[in-house]
Short mmCIF file of C-alpha atoms and ligand atoms in Angstrom, two decimals:
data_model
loop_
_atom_site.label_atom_id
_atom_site.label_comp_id
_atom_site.label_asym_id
_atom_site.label_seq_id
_atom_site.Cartn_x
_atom_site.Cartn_y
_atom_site.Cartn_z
CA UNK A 1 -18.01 -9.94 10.67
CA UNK A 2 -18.65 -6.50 11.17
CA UNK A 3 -16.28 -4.98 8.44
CA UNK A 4 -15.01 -6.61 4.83
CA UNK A 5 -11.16 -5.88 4.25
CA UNK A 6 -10.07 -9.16 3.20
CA UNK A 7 -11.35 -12.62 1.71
CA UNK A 8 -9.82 -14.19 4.83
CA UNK A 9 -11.91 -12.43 7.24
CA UNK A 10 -14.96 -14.49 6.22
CA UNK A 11 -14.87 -18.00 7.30
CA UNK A 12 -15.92 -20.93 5.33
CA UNK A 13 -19.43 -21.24 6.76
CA UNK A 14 -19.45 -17.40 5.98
CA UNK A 15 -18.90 -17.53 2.76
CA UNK A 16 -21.54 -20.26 2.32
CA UNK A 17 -23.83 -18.29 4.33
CA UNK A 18 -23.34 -15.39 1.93
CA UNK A 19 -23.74 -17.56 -1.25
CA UNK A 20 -27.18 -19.18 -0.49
CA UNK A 21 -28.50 -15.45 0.33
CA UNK A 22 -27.29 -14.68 -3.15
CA UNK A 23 -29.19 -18.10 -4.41
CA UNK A 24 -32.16 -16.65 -2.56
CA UNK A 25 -32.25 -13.14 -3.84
CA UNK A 26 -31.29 -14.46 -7.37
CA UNK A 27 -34.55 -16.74 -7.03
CA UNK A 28 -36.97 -14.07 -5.38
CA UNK A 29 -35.60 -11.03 -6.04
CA UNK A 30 -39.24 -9.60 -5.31
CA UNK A 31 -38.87 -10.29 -2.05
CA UNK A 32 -35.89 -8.21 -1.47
CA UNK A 33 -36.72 -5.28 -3.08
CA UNK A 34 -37.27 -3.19 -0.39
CA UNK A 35 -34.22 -5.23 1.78
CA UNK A 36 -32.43 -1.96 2.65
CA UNK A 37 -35.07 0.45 2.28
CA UNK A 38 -34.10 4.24 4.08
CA UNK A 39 -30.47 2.84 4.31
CA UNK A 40 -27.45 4.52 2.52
CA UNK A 41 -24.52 3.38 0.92
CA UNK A 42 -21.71 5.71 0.28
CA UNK A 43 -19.01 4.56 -2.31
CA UNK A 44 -15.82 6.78 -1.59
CA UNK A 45 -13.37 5.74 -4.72
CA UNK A 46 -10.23 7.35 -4.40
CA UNK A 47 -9.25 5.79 -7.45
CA UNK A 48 -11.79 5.48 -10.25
CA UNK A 49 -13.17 1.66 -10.59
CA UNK A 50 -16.47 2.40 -12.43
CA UNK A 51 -17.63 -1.25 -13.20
CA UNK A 52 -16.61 -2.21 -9.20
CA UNK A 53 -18.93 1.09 -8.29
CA UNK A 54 -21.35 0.72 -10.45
CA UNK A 55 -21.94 -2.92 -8.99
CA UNK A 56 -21.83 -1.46 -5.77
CA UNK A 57 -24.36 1.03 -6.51
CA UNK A 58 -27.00 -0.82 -8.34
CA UNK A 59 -26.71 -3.49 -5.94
CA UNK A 60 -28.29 -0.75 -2.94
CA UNK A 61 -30.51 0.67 -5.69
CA UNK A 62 -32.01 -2.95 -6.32
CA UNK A 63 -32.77 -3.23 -2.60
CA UNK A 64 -34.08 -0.25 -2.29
CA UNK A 65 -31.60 1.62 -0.76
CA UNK A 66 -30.04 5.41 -1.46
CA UNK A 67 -26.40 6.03 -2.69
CA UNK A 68 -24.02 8.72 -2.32
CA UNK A 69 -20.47 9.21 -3.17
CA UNK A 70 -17.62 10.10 -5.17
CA UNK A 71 -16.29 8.37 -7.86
CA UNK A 72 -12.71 10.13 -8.61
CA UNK A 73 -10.22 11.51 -5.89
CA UNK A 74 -10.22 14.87 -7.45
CA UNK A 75 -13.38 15.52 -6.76
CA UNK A 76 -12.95 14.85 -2.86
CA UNK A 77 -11.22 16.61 -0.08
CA UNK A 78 -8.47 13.88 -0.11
CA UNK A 79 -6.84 15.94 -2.40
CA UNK A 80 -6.44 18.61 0.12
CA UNK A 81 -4.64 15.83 2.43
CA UNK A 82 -7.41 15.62 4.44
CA UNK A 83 -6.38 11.64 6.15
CA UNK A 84 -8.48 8.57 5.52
CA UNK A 85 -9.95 8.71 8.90
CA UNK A 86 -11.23 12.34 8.79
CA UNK A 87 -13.10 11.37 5.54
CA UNK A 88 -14.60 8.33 7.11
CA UNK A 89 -15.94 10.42 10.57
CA UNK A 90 -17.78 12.91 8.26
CA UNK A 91 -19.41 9.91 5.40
CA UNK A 92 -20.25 8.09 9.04
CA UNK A 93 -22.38 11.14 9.55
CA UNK A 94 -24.40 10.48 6.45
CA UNK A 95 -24.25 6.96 5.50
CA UNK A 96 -25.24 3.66 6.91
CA UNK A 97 -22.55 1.54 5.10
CA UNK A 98 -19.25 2.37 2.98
CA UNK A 99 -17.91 0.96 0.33
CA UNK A 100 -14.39 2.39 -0.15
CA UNK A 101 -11.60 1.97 -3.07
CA UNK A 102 -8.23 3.33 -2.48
CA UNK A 103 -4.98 3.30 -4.64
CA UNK A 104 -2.97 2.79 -0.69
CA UNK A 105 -3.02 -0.54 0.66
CA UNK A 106 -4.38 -1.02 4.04
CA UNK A 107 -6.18 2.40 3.50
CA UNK A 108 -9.67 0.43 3.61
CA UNK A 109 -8.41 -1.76 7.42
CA UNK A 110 -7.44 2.45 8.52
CA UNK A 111 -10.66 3.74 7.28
CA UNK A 112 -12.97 0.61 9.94
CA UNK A 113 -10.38 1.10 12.54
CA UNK A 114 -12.19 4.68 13.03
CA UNK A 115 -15.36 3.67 11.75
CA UNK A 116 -18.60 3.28 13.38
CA UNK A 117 -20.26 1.63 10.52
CA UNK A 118 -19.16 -1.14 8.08
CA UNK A 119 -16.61 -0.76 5.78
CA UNK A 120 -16.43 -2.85 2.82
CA UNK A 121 -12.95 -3.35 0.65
CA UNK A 122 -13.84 -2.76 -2.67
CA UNK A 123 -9.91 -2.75 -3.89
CA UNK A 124 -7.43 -0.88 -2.37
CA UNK A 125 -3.84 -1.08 -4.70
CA UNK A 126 -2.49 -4.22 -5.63
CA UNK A 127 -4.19 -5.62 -2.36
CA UNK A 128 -7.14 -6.76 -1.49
CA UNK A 129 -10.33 -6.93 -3.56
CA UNK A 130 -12.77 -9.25 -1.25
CA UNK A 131 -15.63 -8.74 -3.63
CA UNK A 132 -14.22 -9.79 -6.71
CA UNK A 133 -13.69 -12.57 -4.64
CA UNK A 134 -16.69 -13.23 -3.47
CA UNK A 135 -18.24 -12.81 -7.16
CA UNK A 136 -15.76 -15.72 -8.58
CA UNK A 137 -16.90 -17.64 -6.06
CA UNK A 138 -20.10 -17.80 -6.70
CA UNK A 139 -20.11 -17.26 -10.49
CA UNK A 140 -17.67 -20.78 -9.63
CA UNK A 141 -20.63 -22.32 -7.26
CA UNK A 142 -23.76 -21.07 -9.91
CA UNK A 143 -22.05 -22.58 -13.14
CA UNK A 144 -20.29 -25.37 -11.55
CA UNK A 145 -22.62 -26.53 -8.71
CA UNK A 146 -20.00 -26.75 -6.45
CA UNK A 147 -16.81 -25.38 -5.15
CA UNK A 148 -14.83 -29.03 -4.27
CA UNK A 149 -13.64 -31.56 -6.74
CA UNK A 150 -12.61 -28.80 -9.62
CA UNK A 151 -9.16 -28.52 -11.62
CA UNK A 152 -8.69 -24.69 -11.58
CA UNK A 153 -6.39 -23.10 -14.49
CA UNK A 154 -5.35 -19.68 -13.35
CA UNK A 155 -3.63 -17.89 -16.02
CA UNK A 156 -1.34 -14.74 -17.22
CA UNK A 157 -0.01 -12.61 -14.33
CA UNK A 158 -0.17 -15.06 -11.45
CA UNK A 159 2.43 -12.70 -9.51
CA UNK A 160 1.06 -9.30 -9.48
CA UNK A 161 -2.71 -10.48 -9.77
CA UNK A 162 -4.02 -9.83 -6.51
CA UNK A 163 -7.79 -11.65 -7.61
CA UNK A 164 -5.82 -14.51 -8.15
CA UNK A 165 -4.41 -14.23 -4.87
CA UNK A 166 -7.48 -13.61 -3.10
CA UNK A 167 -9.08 -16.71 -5.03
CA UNK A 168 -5.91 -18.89 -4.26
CA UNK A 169 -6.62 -18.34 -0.78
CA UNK A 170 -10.33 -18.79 -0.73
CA UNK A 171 -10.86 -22.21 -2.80
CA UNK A 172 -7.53 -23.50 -1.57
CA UNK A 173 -10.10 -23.96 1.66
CA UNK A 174 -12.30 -26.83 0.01
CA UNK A 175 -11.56 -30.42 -0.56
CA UNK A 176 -10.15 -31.74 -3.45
CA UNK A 177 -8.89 -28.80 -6.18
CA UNK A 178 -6.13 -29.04 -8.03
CA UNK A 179 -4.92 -25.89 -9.21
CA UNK A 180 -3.02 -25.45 -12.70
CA UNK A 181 -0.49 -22.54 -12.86
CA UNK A 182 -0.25 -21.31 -16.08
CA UNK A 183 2.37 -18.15 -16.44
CA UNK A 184 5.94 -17.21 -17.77
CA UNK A 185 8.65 -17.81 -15.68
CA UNK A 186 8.80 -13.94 -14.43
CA UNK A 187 4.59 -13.53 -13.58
CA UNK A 188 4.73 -16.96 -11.09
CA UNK A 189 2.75 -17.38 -8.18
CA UNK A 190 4.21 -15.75 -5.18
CA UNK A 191 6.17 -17.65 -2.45
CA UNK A 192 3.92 -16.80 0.49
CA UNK A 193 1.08 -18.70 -1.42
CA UNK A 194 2.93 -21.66 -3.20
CA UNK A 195 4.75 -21.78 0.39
CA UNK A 196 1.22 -21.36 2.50
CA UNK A 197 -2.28 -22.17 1.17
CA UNK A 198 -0.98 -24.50 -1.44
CA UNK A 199 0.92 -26.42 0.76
CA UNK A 200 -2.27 -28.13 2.37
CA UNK A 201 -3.03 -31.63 2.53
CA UNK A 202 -6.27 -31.03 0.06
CA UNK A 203 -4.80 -29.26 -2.30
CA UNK A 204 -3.06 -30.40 -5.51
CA UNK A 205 -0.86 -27.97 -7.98
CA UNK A 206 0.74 -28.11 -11.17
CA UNK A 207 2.97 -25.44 -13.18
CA UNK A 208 2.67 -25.33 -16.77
CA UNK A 209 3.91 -22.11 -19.00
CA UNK A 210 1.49 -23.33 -21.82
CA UNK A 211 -2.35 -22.67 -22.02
CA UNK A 212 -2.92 -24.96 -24.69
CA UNK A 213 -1.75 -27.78 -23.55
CA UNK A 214 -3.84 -27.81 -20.53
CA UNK A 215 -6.61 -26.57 -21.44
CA UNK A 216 -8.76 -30.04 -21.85
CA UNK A 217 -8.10 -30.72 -18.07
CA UNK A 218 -9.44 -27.69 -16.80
CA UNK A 219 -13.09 -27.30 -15.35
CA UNK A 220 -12.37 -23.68 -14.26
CA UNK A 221 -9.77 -21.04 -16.49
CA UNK A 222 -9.24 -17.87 -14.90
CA UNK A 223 -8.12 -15.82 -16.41
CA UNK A 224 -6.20 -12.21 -15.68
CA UNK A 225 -5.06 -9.37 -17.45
CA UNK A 226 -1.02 -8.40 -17.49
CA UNK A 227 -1.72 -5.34 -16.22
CA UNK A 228 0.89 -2.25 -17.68
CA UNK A 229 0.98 -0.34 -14.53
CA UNK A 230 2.55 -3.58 -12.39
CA UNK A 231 5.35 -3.21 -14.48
CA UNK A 232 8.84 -0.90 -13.53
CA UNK A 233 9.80 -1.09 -17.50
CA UNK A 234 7.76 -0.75 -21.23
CA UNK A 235 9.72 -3.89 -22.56
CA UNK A 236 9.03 -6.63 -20.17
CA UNK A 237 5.04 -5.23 -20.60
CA UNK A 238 5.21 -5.80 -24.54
CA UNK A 239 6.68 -8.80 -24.10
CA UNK A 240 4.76 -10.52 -21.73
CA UNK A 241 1.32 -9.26 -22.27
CA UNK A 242 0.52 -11.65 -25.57
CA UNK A 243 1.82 -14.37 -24.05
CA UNK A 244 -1.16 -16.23 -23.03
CA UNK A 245 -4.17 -15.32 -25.49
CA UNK A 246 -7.21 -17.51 -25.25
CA UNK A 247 -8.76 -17.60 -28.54
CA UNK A 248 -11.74 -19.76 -30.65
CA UNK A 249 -9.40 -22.41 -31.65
CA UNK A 250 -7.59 -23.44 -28.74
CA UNK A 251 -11.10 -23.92 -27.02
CA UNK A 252 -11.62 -27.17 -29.00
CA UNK A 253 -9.52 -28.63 -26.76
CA UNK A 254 -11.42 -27.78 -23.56
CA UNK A 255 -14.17 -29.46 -21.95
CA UNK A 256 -17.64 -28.79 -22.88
CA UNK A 257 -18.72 -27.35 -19.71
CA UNK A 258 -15.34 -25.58 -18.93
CA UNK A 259 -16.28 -21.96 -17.17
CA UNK A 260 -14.45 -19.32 -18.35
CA UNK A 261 -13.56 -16.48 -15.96
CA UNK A 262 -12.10 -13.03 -15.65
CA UNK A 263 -12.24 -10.08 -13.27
CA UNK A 264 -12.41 -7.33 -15.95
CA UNK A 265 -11.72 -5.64 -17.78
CA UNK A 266 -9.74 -7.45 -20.60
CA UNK A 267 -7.37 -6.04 -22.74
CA UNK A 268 -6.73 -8.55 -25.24
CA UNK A 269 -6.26 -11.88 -23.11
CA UNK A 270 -9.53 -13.80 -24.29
CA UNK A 271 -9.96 -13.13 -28.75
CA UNK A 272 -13.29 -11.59 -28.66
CA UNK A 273 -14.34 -14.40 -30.88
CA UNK A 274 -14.77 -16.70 -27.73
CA UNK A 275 -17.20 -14.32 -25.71
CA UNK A 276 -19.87 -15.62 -27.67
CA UNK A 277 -18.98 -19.31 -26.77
CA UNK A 278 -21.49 -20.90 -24.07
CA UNK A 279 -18.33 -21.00 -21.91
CA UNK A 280 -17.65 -17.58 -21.84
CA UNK A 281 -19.11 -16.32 -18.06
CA UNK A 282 -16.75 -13.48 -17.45
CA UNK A 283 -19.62 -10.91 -18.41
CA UNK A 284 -22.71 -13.22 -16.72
CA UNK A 285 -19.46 -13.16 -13.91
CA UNK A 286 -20.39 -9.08 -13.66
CA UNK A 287 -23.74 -9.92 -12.72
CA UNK A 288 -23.27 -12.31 -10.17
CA UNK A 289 -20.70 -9.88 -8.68
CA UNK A 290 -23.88 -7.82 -8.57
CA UNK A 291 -26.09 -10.52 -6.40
CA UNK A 292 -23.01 -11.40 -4.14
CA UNK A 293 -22.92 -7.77 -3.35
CA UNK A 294 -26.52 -7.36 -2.79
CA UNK A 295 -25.96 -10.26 -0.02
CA UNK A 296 -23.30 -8.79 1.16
CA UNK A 297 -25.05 -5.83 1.65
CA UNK A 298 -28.21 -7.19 3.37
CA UNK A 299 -25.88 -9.57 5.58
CA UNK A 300 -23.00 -6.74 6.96
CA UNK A 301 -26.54 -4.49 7.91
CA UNK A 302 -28.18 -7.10 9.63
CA UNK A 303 -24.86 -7.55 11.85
CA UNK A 304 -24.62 -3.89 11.92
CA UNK A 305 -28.41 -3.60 13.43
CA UNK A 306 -27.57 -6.47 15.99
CA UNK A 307 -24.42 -4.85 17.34
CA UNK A 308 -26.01 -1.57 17.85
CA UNK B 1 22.57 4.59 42.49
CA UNK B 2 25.30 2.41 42.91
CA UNK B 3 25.36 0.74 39.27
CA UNK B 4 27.26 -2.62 40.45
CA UNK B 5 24.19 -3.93 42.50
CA UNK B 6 20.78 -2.49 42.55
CA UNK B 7 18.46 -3.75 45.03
CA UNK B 8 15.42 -4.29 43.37
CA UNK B 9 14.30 -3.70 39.58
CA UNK B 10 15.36 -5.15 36.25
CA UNK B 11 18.74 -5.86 34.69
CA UNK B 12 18.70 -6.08 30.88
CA UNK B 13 21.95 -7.90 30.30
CA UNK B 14 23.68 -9.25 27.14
CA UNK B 15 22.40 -6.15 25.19
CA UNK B 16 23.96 -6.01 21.40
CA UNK B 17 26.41 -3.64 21.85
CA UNK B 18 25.17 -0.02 20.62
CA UNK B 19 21.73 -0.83 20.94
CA UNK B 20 20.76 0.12 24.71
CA UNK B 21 19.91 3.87 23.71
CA UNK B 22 17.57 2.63 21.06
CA UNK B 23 15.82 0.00 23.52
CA UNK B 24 16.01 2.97 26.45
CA UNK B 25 13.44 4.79 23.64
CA UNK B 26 11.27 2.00 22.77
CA UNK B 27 10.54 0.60 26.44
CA UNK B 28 9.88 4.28 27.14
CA UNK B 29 12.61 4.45 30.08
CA UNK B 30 13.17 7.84 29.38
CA UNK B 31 9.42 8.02 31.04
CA UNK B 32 10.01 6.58 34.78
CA UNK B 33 11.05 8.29 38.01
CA UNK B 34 12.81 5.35 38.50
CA UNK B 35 17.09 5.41 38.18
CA UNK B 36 18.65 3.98 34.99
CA UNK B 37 22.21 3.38 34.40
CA UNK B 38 23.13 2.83 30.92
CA UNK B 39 26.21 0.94 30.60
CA UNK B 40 27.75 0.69 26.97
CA UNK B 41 30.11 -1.24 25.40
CA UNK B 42 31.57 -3.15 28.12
CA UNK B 43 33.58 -6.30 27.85
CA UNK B 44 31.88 -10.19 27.75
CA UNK B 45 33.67 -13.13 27.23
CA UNK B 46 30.60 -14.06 24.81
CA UNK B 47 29.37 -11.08 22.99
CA UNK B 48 32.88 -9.31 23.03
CA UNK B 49 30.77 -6.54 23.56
CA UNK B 50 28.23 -5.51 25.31
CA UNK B 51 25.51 -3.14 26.98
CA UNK B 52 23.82 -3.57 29.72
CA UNK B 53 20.84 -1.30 31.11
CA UNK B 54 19.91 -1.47 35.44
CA UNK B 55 16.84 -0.46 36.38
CA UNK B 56 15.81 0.84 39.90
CA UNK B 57 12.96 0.24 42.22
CA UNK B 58 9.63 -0.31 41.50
CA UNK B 59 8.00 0.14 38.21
CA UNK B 60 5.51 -1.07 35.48
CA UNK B 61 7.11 -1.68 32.21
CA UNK B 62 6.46 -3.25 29.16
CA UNK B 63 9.59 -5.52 27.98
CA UNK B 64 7.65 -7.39 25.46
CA UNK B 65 9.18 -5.51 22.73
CA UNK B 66 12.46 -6.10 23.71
CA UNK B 67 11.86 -9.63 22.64
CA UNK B 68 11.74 -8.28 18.89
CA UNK B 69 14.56 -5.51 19.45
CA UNK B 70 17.24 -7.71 20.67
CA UNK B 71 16.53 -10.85 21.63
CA UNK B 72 19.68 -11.69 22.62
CA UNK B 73 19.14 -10.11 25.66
CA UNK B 74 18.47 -11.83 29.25
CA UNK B 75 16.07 -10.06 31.66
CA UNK B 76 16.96 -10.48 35.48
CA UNK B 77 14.18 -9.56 38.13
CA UNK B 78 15.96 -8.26 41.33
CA UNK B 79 14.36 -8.43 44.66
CA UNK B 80 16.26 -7.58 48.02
CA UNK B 81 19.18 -7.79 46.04
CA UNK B 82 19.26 -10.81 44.59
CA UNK B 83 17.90 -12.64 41.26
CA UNK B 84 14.36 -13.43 42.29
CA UNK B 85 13.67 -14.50 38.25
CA UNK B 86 14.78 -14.33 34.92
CA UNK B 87 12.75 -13.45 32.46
CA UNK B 88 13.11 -15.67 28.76
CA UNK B 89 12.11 -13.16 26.51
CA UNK B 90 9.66 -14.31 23.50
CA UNK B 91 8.59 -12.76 20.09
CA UNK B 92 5.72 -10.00 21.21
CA UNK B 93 2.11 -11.26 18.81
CA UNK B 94 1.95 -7.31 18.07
CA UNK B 95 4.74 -4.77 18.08
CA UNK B 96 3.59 -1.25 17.89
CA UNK B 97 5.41 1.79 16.60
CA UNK B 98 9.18 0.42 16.62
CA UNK B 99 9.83 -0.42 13.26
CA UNK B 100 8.38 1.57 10.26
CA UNK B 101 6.69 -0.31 6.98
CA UNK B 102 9.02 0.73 3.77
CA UNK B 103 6.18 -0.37 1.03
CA UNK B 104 6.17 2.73 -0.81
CA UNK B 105 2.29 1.69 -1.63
CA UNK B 106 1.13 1.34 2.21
CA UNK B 107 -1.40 3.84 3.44
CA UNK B 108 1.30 4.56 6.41
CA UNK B 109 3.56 6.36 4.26
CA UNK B 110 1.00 9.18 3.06
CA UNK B 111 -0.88 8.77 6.42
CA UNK B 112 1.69 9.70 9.06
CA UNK B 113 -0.70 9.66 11.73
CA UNK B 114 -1.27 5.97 11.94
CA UNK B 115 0.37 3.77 14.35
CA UNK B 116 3.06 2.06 12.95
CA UNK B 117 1.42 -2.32 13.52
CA UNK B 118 3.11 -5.26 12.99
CA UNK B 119 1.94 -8.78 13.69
CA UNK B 120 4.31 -12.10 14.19
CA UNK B 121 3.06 -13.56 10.88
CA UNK B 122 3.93 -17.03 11.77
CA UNK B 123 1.45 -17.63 14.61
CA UNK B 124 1.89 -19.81 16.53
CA UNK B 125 5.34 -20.02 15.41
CA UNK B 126 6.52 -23.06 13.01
CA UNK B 127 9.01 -25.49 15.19
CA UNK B 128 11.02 -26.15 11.53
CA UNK B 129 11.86 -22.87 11.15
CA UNK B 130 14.32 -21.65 14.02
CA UNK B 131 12.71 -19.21 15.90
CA UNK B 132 10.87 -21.11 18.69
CA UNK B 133 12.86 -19.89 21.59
CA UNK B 134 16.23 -19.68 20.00
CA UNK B 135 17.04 -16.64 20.76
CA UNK B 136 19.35 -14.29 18.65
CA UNK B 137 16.58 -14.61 16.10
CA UNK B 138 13.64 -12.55 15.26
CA UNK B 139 11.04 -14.20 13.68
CA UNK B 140 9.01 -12.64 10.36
CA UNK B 141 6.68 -10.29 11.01
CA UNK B 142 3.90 -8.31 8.80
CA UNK B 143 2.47 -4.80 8.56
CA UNK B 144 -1.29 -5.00 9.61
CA UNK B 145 -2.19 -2.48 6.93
CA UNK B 146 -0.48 -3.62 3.71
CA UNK B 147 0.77 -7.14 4.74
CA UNK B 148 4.99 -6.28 3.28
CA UNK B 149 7.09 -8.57 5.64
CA UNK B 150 9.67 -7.26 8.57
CA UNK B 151 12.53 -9.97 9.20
ZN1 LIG C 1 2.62 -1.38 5.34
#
């Protein structure tokens, strides 16, 4: 792998690969202090993300790396029109590795079609987010011990939630998960995914519209945020956005070792009365996104270094 | 040129009928030295209709795309005047600049530069679903950038 656009261009024994680096660093950080020493990151955000950059950025900073950047279109050249690929020959110039969020889809795939160095996906639209991927994953493999054998509740907007997409495809790879789809009717799953990853042998799937009643089966809940900018009207958005709150209560029901999960931010999904439950990871979740990317870092350079 | 019989090149038969000028662009006739007939709208017991496009001489061109465009279409090699092969015509993996991606949110629409990419998203094709060598149908395809589907 020489760039990062999508989840999918990472195989299995990839993603493994990348997740016992992160067990390593997370054990010894010590020794990988000075991992990327005299090597720069640039993180070009043409659309503000500041937790995904700031996870970006104090991953290089931890491994002893320099960052440069911009973190809002406005205060780029893109403005001016200048095109995706233009941008990318000049940050080549000054950077080692990019890390590049974009409100286009497919601008990130554009940007390492031109590039000489790596490019790493770190959201671009509704599409892709590879990262948050990768951080679910191993927040998943950390808390769980494993990424087989687990009943995974993904709930709220399980149409327009690209994580969930990306995670869909990604765990949909190991044996024996059974994945609980818990939505209204009008936020379902997509047809490309019910119709393609979850149509494997290994994989099991159920449809529910109600959180609580599931809950106790679960070992994994994901959950999203109904985000207001997915929708065309205000109405459907008021309507739908309460309709599957996680709150104190309803967590009697759930396993003792369930692992709560979300890609951040919240809104108003999870009652901030749970975040102080022991199954609350979605903010530990930040900092393994943090490790993942520090492996992720180390492991696109050291292909990098051999291609040159 | 007589346009009943060439001697040697390519017939492109069976052509939906309107669509040779659009097929003339995209296989980039409009580029050889070579003689091209166009023939519109003629009568076929089949099709009703028709177009057929005759080729001259010797040449290098690309007819995967066809396979996409109209796939209707037969493809007969001529050598010393007669049929030395015809060509089945398959869905091309990649079809490049011929169709344009309408997802309002895809980097090509604010980046006009790009090459217009599109990848045969069921590959290799599924047998259940139509498409494996029946011809008259086009198979689904997918925008490399932002992944929105083509029929
Ligand atoms: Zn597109």
């Amino acid at each position: 792998m020489k760039h990062l656009i999508q989840i999918s261009d990472l195989s299995e024994q990839e993603i493994d690969e990348l997740i016992s680096l992160a067990d390593d660093i997370l054990q010894d950080s010590a020794r990988y202090r000075e991992a990327l020493r005299h090597k720069t990151l640039a993180t070009l955000f043409f659309e503000p993300s500041t937790r995904t950059r700031l996870s970006f950025e104090s991953a290089m900073l931890e491994l002893g790396g320099n960052v440069l950047g911009f973190a809002d279109p406005n205060s780029s050249s893109a403005t001016k029109g200048e095109s995706v690929a233009d941008t990318i020959r000049t940050v080549e110039c000054y950077a080692d590795i990019i890390a590049m969020r974009h409100p286009k889809e497919g601008a990130p795939l554009a940007a390492s079609m031109k590039s000489r160095v790596p490019i790493i996906n770190a959201g671009d639209g509704g599409h892709h987010h590879p990262t948050q991927t990768l951080t679910d994953l191993f927040t998943i493999k950390r808390e769980k011990g494993r990424l087989t054998n687990l009943v995974v509740g993904l709930c709220g907007d399980l149409k327009f939630g690209r994580t969930v997409h990306s995670l869909v495809h990604a765990m949909s790879r190991y044996d024996g998960i059974t994945f609980v789809l818990i939505s209204p009717e009008e936020l379902t799953l997509p047809d490309y995914l019910t119709e393609g990853p979850l149509k494997r042998d290994n994989v099991r799937v159920a449809a529910t519209n109600s959180l609580v009643s599931t809950l106790g089966e679960l070992d994994v809940l994901y959950m999203t945020r109904v985000q207001r900018e997915r929708f065309f009207n205000e109405a459907d958005y008021v309507r739908l956005k309460d309709s599957y709150i996680l709150n104190r209560a309803m967590l009697e029901h759930a396993k003792p070792d369930l692992a709560i999960l979300h890609p951040l931010p919240r809104v108003n999904e999870i009652a901030a009365d749970v975040d102080d439950d022991p199954r609350a990871l979605y903010f530990r979740q930040m900092f393994y996104g943090k490790i993942i990317r520090k492996a992720l870092l180390i492991s696109l350079m050291r292909n990098y270094e051999c291609l040159k | 040129m007589n346009i009943d019989s060439i001697n040697s090149g390519i017939v492109i038969d069976h052509i939906q009928a309107g669509n040779s000028m659009n097929i003339y662009g995209l296989l980039g006739l409009d580029k050889l030295q070579s003689s091209v007939a166009i023939i519109k709208n003629c009568k076929s017991r089949k099709m009703g209709r028709k177009d057929i496009i005759k080729i001259d001489g010797e040449f290098d061109v690309n007819l995967d795309v066809l396979g996409y465009v109209d796939p209707g279409a037969t493809v007969s090699i001529i050598k010393d005047g007669v049929t030395a092969q015809k060509k089945k015509l398959s869905l091309p993996r990649r079809i490049v600049n011929v169709v344009r991606c309408n997802n309002p949110r895809c980097i090509t629409t604010t980046e006009t530069a790009l090459d217009q990419v599109f990848v045969l998203a069921d590959d290799p094709p599924r047998q259940n679903c139509g498409f494996v060598g029946d011809p008259g149908t086009r198979g689904l395809y997918r925008c490399v950038y932002c992944d929105a589907a083509k029929g």
